Tab-separated table of C-alpha atoms and ligand atoms in Angstrom:
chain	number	residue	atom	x	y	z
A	151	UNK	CA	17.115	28.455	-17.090
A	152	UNK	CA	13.882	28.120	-15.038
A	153	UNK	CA	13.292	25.250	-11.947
A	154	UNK	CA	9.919	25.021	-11.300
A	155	UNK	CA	10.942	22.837	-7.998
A	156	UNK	CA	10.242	23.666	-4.450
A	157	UNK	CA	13.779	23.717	-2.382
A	158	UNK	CA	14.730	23.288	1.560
A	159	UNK	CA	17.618	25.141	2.453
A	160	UNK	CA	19.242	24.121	5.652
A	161	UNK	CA	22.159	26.096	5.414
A	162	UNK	CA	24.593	27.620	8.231
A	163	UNK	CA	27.571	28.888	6.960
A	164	UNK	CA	26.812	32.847	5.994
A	165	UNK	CA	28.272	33.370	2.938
A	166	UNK	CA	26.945	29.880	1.399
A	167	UNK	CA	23.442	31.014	2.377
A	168	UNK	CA	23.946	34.734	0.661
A	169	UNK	CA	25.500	32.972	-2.395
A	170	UNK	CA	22.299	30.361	-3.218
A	171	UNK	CA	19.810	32.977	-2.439
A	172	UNK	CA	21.183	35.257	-5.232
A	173	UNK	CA	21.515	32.520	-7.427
A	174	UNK	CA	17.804	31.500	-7.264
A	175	UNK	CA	16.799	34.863	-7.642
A	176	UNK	CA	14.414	34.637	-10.432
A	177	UNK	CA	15.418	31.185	-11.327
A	178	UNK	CA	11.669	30.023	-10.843
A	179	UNK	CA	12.527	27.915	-8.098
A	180	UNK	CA	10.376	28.235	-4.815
A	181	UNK	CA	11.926	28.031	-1.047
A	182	UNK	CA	9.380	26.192	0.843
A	183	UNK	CA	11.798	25.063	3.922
A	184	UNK	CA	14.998	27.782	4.951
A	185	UNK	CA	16.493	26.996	8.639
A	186	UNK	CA	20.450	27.582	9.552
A	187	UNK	CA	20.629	23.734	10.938
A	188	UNK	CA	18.631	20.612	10.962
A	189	UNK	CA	17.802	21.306	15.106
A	190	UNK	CA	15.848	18.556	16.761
A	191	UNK	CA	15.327	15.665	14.458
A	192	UNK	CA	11.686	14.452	14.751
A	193	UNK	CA	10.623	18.059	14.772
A	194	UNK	CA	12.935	19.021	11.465
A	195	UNK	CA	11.571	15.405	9.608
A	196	UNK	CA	8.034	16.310	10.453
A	197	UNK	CA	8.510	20.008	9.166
A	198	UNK	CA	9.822	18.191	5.884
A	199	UNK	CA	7.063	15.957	5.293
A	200	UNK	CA	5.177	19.094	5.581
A	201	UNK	CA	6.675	21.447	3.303
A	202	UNK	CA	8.131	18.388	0.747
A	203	UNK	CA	10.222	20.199	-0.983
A	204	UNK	CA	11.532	18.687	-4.019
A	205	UNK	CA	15.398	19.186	-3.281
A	206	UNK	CA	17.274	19.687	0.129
A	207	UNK	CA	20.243	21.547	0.073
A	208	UNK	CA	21.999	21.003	3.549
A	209	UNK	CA	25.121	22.347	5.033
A	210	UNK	CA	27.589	19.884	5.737
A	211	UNK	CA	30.087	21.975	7.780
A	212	UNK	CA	28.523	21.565	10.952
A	213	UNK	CA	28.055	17.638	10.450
A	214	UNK	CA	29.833	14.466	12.087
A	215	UNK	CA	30.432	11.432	9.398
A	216	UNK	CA	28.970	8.853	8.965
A	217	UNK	CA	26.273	10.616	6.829
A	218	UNK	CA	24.788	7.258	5.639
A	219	UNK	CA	21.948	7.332	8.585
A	220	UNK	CA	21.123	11.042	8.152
A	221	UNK	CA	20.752	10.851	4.464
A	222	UNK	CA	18.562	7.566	4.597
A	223	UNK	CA	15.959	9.413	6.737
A	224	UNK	CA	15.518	12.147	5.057
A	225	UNK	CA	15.660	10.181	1.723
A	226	UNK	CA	13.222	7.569	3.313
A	227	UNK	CA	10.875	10.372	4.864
A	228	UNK	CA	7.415	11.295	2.733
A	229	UNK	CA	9.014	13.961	1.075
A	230	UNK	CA	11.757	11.774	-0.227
A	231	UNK	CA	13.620	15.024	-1.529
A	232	UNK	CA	16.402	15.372	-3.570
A	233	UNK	CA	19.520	15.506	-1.355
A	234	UNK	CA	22.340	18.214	-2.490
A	235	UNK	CA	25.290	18.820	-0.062
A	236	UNK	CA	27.000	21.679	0.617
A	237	UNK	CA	30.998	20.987	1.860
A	238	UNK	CA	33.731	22.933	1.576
A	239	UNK	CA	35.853	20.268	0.871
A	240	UNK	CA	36.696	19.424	-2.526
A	241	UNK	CA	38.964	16.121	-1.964
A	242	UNK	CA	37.733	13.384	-3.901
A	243	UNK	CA	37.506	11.276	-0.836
A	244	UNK	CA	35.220	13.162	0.984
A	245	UNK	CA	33.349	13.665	-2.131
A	246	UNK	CA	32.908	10.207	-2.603
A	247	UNK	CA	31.911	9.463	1.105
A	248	UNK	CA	29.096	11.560	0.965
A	249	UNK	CA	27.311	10.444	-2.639
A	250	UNK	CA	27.933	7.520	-1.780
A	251	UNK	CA	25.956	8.123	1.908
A	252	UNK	CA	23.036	8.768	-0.212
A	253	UNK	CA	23.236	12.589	-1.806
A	254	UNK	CA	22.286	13.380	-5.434
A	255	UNK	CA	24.648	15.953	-6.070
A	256	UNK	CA	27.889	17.561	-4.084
A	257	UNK	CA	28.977	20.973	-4.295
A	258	UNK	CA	31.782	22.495	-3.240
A	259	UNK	CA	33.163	26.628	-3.031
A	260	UNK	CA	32.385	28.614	-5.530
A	261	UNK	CA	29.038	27.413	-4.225
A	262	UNK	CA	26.662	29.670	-6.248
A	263	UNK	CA	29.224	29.018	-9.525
A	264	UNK	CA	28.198	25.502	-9.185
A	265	UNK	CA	25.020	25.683	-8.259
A	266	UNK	CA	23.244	26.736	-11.601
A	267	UNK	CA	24.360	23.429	-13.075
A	268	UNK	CA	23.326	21.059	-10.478
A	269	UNK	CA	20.261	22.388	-10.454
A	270	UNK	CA	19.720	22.405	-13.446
A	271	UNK	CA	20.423	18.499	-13.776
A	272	UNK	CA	17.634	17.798	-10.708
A	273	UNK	CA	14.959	20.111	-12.279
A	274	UNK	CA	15.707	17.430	-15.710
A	275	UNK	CA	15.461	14.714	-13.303
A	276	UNK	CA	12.691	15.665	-11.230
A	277	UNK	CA	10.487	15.985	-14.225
A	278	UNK	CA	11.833	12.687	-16.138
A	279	UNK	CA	10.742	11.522	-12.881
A	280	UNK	CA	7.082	12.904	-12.812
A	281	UNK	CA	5.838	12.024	-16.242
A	282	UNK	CA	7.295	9.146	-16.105
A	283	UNK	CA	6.048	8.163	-12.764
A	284	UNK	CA	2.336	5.956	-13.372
A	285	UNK	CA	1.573	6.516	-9.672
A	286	UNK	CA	1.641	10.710	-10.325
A	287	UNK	CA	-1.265	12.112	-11.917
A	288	UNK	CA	-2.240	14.894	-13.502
A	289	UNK	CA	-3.835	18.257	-11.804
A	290	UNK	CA	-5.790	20.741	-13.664
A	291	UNK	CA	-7.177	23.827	-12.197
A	292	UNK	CA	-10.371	25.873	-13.234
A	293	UNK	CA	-10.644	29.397	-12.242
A	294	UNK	CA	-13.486	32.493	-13.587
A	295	UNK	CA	-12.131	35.451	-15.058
A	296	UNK	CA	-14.737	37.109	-12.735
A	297	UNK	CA	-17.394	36.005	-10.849
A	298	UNK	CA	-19.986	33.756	-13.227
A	299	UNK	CA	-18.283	32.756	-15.595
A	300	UNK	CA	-18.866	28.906	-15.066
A	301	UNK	CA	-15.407	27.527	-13.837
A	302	UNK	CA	-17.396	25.633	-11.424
A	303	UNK	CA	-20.220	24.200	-14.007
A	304	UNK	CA	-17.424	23.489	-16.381
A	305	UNK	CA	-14.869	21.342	-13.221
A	306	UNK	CA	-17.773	19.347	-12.539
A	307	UNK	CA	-18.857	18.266	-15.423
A	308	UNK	CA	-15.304	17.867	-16.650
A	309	UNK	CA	-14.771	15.341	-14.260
A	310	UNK	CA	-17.445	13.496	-14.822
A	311	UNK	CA	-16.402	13.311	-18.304
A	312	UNK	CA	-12.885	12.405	-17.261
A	313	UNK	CA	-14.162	9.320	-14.591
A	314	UNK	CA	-16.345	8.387	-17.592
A	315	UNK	CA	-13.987	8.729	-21.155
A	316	UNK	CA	-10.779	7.325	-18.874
A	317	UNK	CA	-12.060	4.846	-16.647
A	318	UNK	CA	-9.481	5.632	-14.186
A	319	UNK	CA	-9.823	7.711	-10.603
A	320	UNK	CA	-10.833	11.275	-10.785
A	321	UNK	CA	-11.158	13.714	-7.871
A	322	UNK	CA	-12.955	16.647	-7.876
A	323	UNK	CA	-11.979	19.417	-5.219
A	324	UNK	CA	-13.365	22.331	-4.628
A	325	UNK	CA	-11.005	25.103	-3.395
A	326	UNK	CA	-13.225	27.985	-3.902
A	327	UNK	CA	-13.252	28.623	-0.180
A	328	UNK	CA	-15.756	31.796	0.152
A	329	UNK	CA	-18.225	30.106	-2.192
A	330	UNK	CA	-18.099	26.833	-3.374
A	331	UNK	CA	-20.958	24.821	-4.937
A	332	UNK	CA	-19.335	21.869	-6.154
A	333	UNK	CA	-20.218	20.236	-2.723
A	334	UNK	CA	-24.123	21.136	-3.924
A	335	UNK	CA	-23.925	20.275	-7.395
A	336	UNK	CA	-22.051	17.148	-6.852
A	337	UNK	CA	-24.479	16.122	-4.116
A	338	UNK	CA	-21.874	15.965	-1.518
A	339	UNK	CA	-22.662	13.757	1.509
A	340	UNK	CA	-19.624	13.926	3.225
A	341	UNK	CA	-19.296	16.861	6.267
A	342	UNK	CA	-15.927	17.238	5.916
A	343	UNK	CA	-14.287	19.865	3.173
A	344	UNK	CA	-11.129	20.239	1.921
A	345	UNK	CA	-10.116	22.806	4.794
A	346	UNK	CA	-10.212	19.802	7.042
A	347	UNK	CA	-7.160	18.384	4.980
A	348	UNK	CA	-5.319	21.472	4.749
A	349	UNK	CA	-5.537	21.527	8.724
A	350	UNK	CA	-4.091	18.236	9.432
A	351	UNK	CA	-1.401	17.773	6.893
A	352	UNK	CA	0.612	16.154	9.325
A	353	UNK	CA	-1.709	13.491	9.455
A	354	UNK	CA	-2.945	13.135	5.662
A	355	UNK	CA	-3.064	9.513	4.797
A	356	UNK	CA	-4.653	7.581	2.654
A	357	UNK	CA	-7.264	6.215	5.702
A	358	UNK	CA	-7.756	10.261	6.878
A	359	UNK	CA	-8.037	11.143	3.170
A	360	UNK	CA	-10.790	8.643	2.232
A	361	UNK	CA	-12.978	9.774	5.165
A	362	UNK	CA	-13.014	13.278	4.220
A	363	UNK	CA	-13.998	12.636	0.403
A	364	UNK	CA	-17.428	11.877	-0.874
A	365	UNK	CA	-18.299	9.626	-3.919
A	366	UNK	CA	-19.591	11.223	-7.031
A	367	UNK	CA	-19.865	8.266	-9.649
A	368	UNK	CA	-17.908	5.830	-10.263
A	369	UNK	CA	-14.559	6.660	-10.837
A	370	UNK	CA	-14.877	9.953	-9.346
A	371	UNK	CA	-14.446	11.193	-5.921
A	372	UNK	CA	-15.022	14.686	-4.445
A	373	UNK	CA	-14.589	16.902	-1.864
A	374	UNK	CA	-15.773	20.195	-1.167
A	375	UNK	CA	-15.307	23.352	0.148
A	376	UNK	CA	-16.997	24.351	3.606
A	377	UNK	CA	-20.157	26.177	3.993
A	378	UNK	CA	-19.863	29.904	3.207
A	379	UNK	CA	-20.931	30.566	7.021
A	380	UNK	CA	-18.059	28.259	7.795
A	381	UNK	CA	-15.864	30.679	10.705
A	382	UNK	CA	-12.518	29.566	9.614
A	383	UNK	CA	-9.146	30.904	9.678
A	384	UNK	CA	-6.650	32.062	6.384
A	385	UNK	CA	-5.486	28.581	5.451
A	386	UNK	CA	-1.913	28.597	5.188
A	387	UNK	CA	-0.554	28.555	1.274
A	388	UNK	CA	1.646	26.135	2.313
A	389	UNK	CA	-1.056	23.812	3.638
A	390	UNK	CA	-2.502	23.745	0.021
A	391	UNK	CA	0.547	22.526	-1.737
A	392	UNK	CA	0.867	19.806	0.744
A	393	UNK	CA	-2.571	18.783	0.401
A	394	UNK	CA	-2.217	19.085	-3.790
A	395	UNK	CA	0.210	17.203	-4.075
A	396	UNK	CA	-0.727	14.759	-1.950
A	397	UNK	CA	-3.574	14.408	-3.763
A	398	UNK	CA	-1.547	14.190	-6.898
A	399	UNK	CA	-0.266	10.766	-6.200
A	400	UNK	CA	-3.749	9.186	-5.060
A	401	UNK	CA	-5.239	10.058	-8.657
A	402	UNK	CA	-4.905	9.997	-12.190
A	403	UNK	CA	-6.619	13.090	-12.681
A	404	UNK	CA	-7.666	16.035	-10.016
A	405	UNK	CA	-9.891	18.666	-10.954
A	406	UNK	CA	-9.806	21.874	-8.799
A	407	UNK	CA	-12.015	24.619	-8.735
A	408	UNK	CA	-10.334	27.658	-7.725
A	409	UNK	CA	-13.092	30.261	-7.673
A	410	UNK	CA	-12.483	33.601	-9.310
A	411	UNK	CA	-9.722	36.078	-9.848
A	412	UNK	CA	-6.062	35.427	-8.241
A	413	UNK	CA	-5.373	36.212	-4.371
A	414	UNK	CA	-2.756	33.916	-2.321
A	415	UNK	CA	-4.555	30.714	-1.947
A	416	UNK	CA	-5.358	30.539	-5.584
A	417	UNK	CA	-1.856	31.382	-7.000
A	418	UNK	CA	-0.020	28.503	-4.283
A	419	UNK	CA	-2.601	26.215	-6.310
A	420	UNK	CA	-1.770	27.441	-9.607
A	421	UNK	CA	2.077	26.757	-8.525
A	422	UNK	CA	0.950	22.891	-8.784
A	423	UNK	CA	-1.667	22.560	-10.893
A	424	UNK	CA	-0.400	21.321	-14.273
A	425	UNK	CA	-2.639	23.256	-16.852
A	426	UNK	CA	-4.905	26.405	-15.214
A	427	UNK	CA	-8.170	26.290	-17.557
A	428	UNK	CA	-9.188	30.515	-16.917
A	429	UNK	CA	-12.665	31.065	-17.870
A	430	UNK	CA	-14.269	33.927	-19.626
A	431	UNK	CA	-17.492	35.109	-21.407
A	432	UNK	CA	-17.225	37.233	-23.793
A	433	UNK	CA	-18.630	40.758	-22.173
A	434	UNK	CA	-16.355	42.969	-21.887
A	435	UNK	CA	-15.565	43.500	-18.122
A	436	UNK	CA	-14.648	40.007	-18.128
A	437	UNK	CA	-12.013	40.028	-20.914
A	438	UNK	CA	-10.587	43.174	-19.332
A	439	UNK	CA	-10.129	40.975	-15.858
A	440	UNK	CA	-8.919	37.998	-18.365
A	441	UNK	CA	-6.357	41.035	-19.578
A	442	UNK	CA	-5.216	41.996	-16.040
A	443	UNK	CA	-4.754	38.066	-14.902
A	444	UNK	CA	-2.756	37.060	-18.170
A	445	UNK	CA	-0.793	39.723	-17.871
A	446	UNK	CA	0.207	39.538	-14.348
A	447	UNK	CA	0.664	35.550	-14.144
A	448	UNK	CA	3.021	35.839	-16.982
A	449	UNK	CA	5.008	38.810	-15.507
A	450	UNK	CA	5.181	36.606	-12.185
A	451	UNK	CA	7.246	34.131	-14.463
A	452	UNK	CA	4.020	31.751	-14.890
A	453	UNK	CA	4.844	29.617	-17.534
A	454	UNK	CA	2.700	30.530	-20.460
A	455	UNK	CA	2.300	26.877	-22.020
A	456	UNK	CA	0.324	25.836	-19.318
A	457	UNK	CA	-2.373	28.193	-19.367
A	458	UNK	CA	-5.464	27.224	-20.843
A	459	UNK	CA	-8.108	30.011	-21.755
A	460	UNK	CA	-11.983	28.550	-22.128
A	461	UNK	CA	-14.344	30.842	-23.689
A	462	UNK	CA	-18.017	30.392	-22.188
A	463	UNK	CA	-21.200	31.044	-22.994
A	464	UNK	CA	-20.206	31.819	-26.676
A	465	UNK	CA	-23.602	33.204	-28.480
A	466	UNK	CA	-24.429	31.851	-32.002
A	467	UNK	CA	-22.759	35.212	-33.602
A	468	UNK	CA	-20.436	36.435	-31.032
A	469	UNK	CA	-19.563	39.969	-31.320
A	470	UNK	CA	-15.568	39.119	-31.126
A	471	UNK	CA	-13.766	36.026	-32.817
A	472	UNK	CA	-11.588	34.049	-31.339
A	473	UNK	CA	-8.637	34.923	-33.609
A	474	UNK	CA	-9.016	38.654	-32.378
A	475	UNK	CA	-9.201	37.462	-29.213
A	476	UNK	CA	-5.994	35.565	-29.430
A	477	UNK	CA	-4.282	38.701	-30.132
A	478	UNK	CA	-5.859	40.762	-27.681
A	479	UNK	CA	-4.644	38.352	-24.466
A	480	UNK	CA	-1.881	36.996	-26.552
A	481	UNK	CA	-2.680	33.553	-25.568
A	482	UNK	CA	-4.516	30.766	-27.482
A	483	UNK	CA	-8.013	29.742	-27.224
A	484	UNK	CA	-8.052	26.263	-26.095
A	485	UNK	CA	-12.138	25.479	-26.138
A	486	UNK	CA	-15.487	27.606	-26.801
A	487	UNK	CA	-18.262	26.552	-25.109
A	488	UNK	CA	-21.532	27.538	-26.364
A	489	UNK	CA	-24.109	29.658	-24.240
A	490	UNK	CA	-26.681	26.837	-23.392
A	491	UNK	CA	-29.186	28.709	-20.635
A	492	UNK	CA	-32.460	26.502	-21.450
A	493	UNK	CA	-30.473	23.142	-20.980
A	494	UNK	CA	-28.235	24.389	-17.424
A	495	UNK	CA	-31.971	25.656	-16.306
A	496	UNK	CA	-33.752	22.521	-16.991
A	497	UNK	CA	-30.979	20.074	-15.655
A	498	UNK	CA	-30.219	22.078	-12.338
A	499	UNK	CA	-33.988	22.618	-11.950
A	500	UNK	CA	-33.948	18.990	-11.436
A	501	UNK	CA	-31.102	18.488	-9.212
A	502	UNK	CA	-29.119	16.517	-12.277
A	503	UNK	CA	-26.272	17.609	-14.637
A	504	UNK	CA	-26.146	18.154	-17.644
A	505	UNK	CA	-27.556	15.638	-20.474
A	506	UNK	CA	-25.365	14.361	-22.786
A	507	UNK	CA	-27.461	15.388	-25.969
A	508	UNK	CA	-27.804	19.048	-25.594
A	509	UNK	CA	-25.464	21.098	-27.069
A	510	UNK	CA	-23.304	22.372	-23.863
A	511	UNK	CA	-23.074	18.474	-23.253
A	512	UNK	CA	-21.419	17.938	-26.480
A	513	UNK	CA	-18.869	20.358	-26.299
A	514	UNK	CA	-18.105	19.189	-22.419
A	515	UNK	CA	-17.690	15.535	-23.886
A	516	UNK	CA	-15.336	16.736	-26.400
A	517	UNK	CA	-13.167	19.355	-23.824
A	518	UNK	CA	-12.470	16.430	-21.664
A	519	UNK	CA	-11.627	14.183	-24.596
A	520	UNK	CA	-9.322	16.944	-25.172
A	521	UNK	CA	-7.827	16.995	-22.046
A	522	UNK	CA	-7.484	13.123	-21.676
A	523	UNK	CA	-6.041	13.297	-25.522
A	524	UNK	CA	-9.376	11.072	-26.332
A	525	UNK	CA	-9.432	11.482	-30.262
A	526	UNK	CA	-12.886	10.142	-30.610
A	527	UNK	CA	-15.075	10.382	-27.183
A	528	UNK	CA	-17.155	6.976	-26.370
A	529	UNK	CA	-20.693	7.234	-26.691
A	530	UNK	CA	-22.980	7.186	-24.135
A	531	UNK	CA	-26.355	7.244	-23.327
A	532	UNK	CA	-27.112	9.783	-20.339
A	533	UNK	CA	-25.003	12.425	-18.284
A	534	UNK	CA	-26.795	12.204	-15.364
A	535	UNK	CA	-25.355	11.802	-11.616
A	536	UNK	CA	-28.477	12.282	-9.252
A	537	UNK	CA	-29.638	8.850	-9.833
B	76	ATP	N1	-22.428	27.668	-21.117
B	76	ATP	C1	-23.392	28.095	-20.314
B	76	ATP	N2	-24.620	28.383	-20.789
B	76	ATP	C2	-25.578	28.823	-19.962
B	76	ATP	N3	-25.426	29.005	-18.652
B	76	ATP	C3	-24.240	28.731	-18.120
B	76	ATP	C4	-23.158	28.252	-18.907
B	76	ATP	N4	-22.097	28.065	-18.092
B	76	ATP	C5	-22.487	28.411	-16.860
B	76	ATP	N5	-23.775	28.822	-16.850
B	76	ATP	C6	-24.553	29.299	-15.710
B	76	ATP	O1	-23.910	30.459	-15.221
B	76	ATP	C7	-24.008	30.548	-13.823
B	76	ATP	C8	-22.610	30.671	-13.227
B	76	ATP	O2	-21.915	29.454	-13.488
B	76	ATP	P1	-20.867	28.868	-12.465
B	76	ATP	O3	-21.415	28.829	-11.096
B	76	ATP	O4	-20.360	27.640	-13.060
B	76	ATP	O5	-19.765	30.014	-12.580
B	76	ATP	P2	-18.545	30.297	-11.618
B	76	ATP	O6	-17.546	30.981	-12.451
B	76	ATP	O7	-18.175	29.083	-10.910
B	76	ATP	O8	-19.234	31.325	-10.623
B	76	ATP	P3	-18.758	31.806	-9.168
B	76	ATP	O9	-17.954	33.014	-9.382
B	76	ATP	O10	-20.040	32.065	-8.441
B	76	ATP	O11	-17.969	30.674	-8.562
B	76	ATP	C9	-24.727	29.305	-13.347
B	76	ATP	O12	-26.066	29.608	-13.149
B	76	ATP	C10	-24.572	28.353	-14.524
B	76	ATP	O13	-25.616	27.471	-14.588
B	77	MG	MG1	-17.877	28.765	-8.895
């Protein structure tokens, strides 16, 4: 069985810690928070809002009763994790006084015997939790097979399309850190970029958030990277999550663009994205790269059914189908999107998007009805932001 939830261990007792580590070995959960006690309070609440982890699993043999108060901050806290304590009693009594305090879910020695289970029955609750949740919306990440193949071109106007088809709030972000252009496509007004979130997590609010992002059109928000001359440290992968999943809960549908190829900062954001949209052309040293990043996101236990391959700048007779393409990288095709240079020329040339006659328009208006689960995309007159 697989978790895909982030954990907090706080966890004193030796052998308790030894036994939970081997359990989650390969289990598919991540450890974002692992300390021996909870230490001073404000500083251990503030390090959980920042690393959020989905479930806390906390020692209880060093603890005084009541656990009532303990349990209600951490329960109460931004990160509002899952609570799962660790006591070596197994009286009924004392199990009852503590899920009653507040926890989710009580284990007792054999720890890592029962730990499987209970897990199991928070990763089924956790997700019940998240599609069922209206305020949690849905992040989708775009990232080139190599450098060019139009991940960016294809987030932006994605989004767009999304803001438009939907009618509800989009965000665009661009994550591509060394190079992003969303910020110049999009028309960006705002000086602040994305890097300035993932700096102050411990302040992200709704107020901080609003005056880092610009607005695109209606509907749709964005923010971008920094410059490319920007001097700026390694941002922290942790940093990312935090910010992505704040994010998350602010809109209905966030669109990231990730740049090209995996490295650190890209693979923490394809931990939270929901579907990863990889781009490719055709030529051949990009379906090699395509080969190499399939290959080593599903050996890294990335679950297959959310990645999304996009084929770009498909020629009128391309040289490879789709079908033998499917068996090559052993995934599906999800969406071909036609090669389109006159129309991308002529529209950038004028500082605007993409029109929603030519043919590359089409086929965006119909990948974000996709997406959305649109059957029949609304009609519409123009595609134009720079107005
Ligand atoms: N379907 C298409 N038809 C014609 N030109 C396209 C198409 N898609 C993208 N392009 C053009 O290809 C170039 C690269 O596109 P884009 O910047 O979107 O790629 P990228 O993968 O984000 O690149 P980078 O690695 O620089 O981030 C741009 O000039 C863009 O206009
Ligand atoms: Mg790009």
């Amino acid at each position: 069985m697989a978790y895909s939830i982030t954990l907090g261990l706080i966890i004193g007792t030796k052998e308790w810690r030894q036994e939970v580590q081997s359990c989650l070995e390969g289990s598919g959960a991540r450890t974002v928070l692992d300390q021996p006690a909870v230490g001073e309070w404000p500083a251990f609440l503030e390090r959980l809002e920042r690393t959020r982890p989905d479930v806390l699993l906390i020692d209880f043999a060093n603890l005084q009763a009541p656990y009532d108060e303990l349990i209600a901050q951490i329960k109460n806290s931004a990160a509002a994790p899952q609570v799962v304590a660790l006591h070596k009693s197994a009286e009924p009594e004392t199990i009852l006084s503590v899920i009653r305090a507040g926890a989710d879910e009580y284990l007792y020695p054999p720890i890592g015997a029962n730990l499987g289970k209970a897990l199991e029955r928070l990763a089924a609750r956790l997700s019940t939790r998240m599609n069922g949740n209206p305020n949690g919306g849905k992040l989708l990440g775009f990232f080139s097979a190599k450098g060019g193949c139009g991940s960016t071109t294809i987030a932006c106007h994605t989004a767009v399309e999304l803001a438009r088809q939907t009618n509800v709030d989009v965000l665009l972000a661009d994550l591509d850190l060394d190079a992003g252009l969303v910020g110049f496509l999009m028309k960006c007004k705002s000086r602040y970029s994305i890097l300035d979130a993932m700096a102050n997590t411990h302040r992200l609010d709704l107020s901080y958030w609003r005056a880092l992002v610009s607005n695109g059109t209606p509907r749709l928000q964005v923010i971008r990277a920094p410059g490319a001359s920007a001097q700026r440290e390694e941002p922290k992968t942790d940093d990312i999550r935090t910010v992505l999943r704040f994010v998350r809960f602010q809109y209905e549908w966030t669109l990231v663009d990730l740049g090209r190829g995996l490295n650190p900062l890209v693979l923490s954001a394809l931990d939270e994205v929901d579907q990863a949209f990889l781009v490719t052309t055709l030529d051949v040293p990009a379906l090699h790269q395509v080969q190499q990043i399939i290959r080593s996101l599903i050996d890294s236990g990335y679950g297959q059914d959310r990645l999304r391959l996009l084929l770009n700048r498909v020629p009128k007779a391309p040289d490879v189908m789709p079908g033998e393409l499917e068996g090559l990288l052993g995934i599906p095709v999800f969406s071909m999107l036609p090669e389109d240079h006159g129309s991308v020329y002529e529209a950038y040339a004028e500082g605007q998007l993409l029109p929603a006659n030519c043919n590359l328009g089409r086929h965006l208006t119909k990948l974000a009805a996709a997406i959305a689960g649109i059957q029949e995309p609304a009609n519409r007159k123009k595609f134009s932001l720079f107005r």
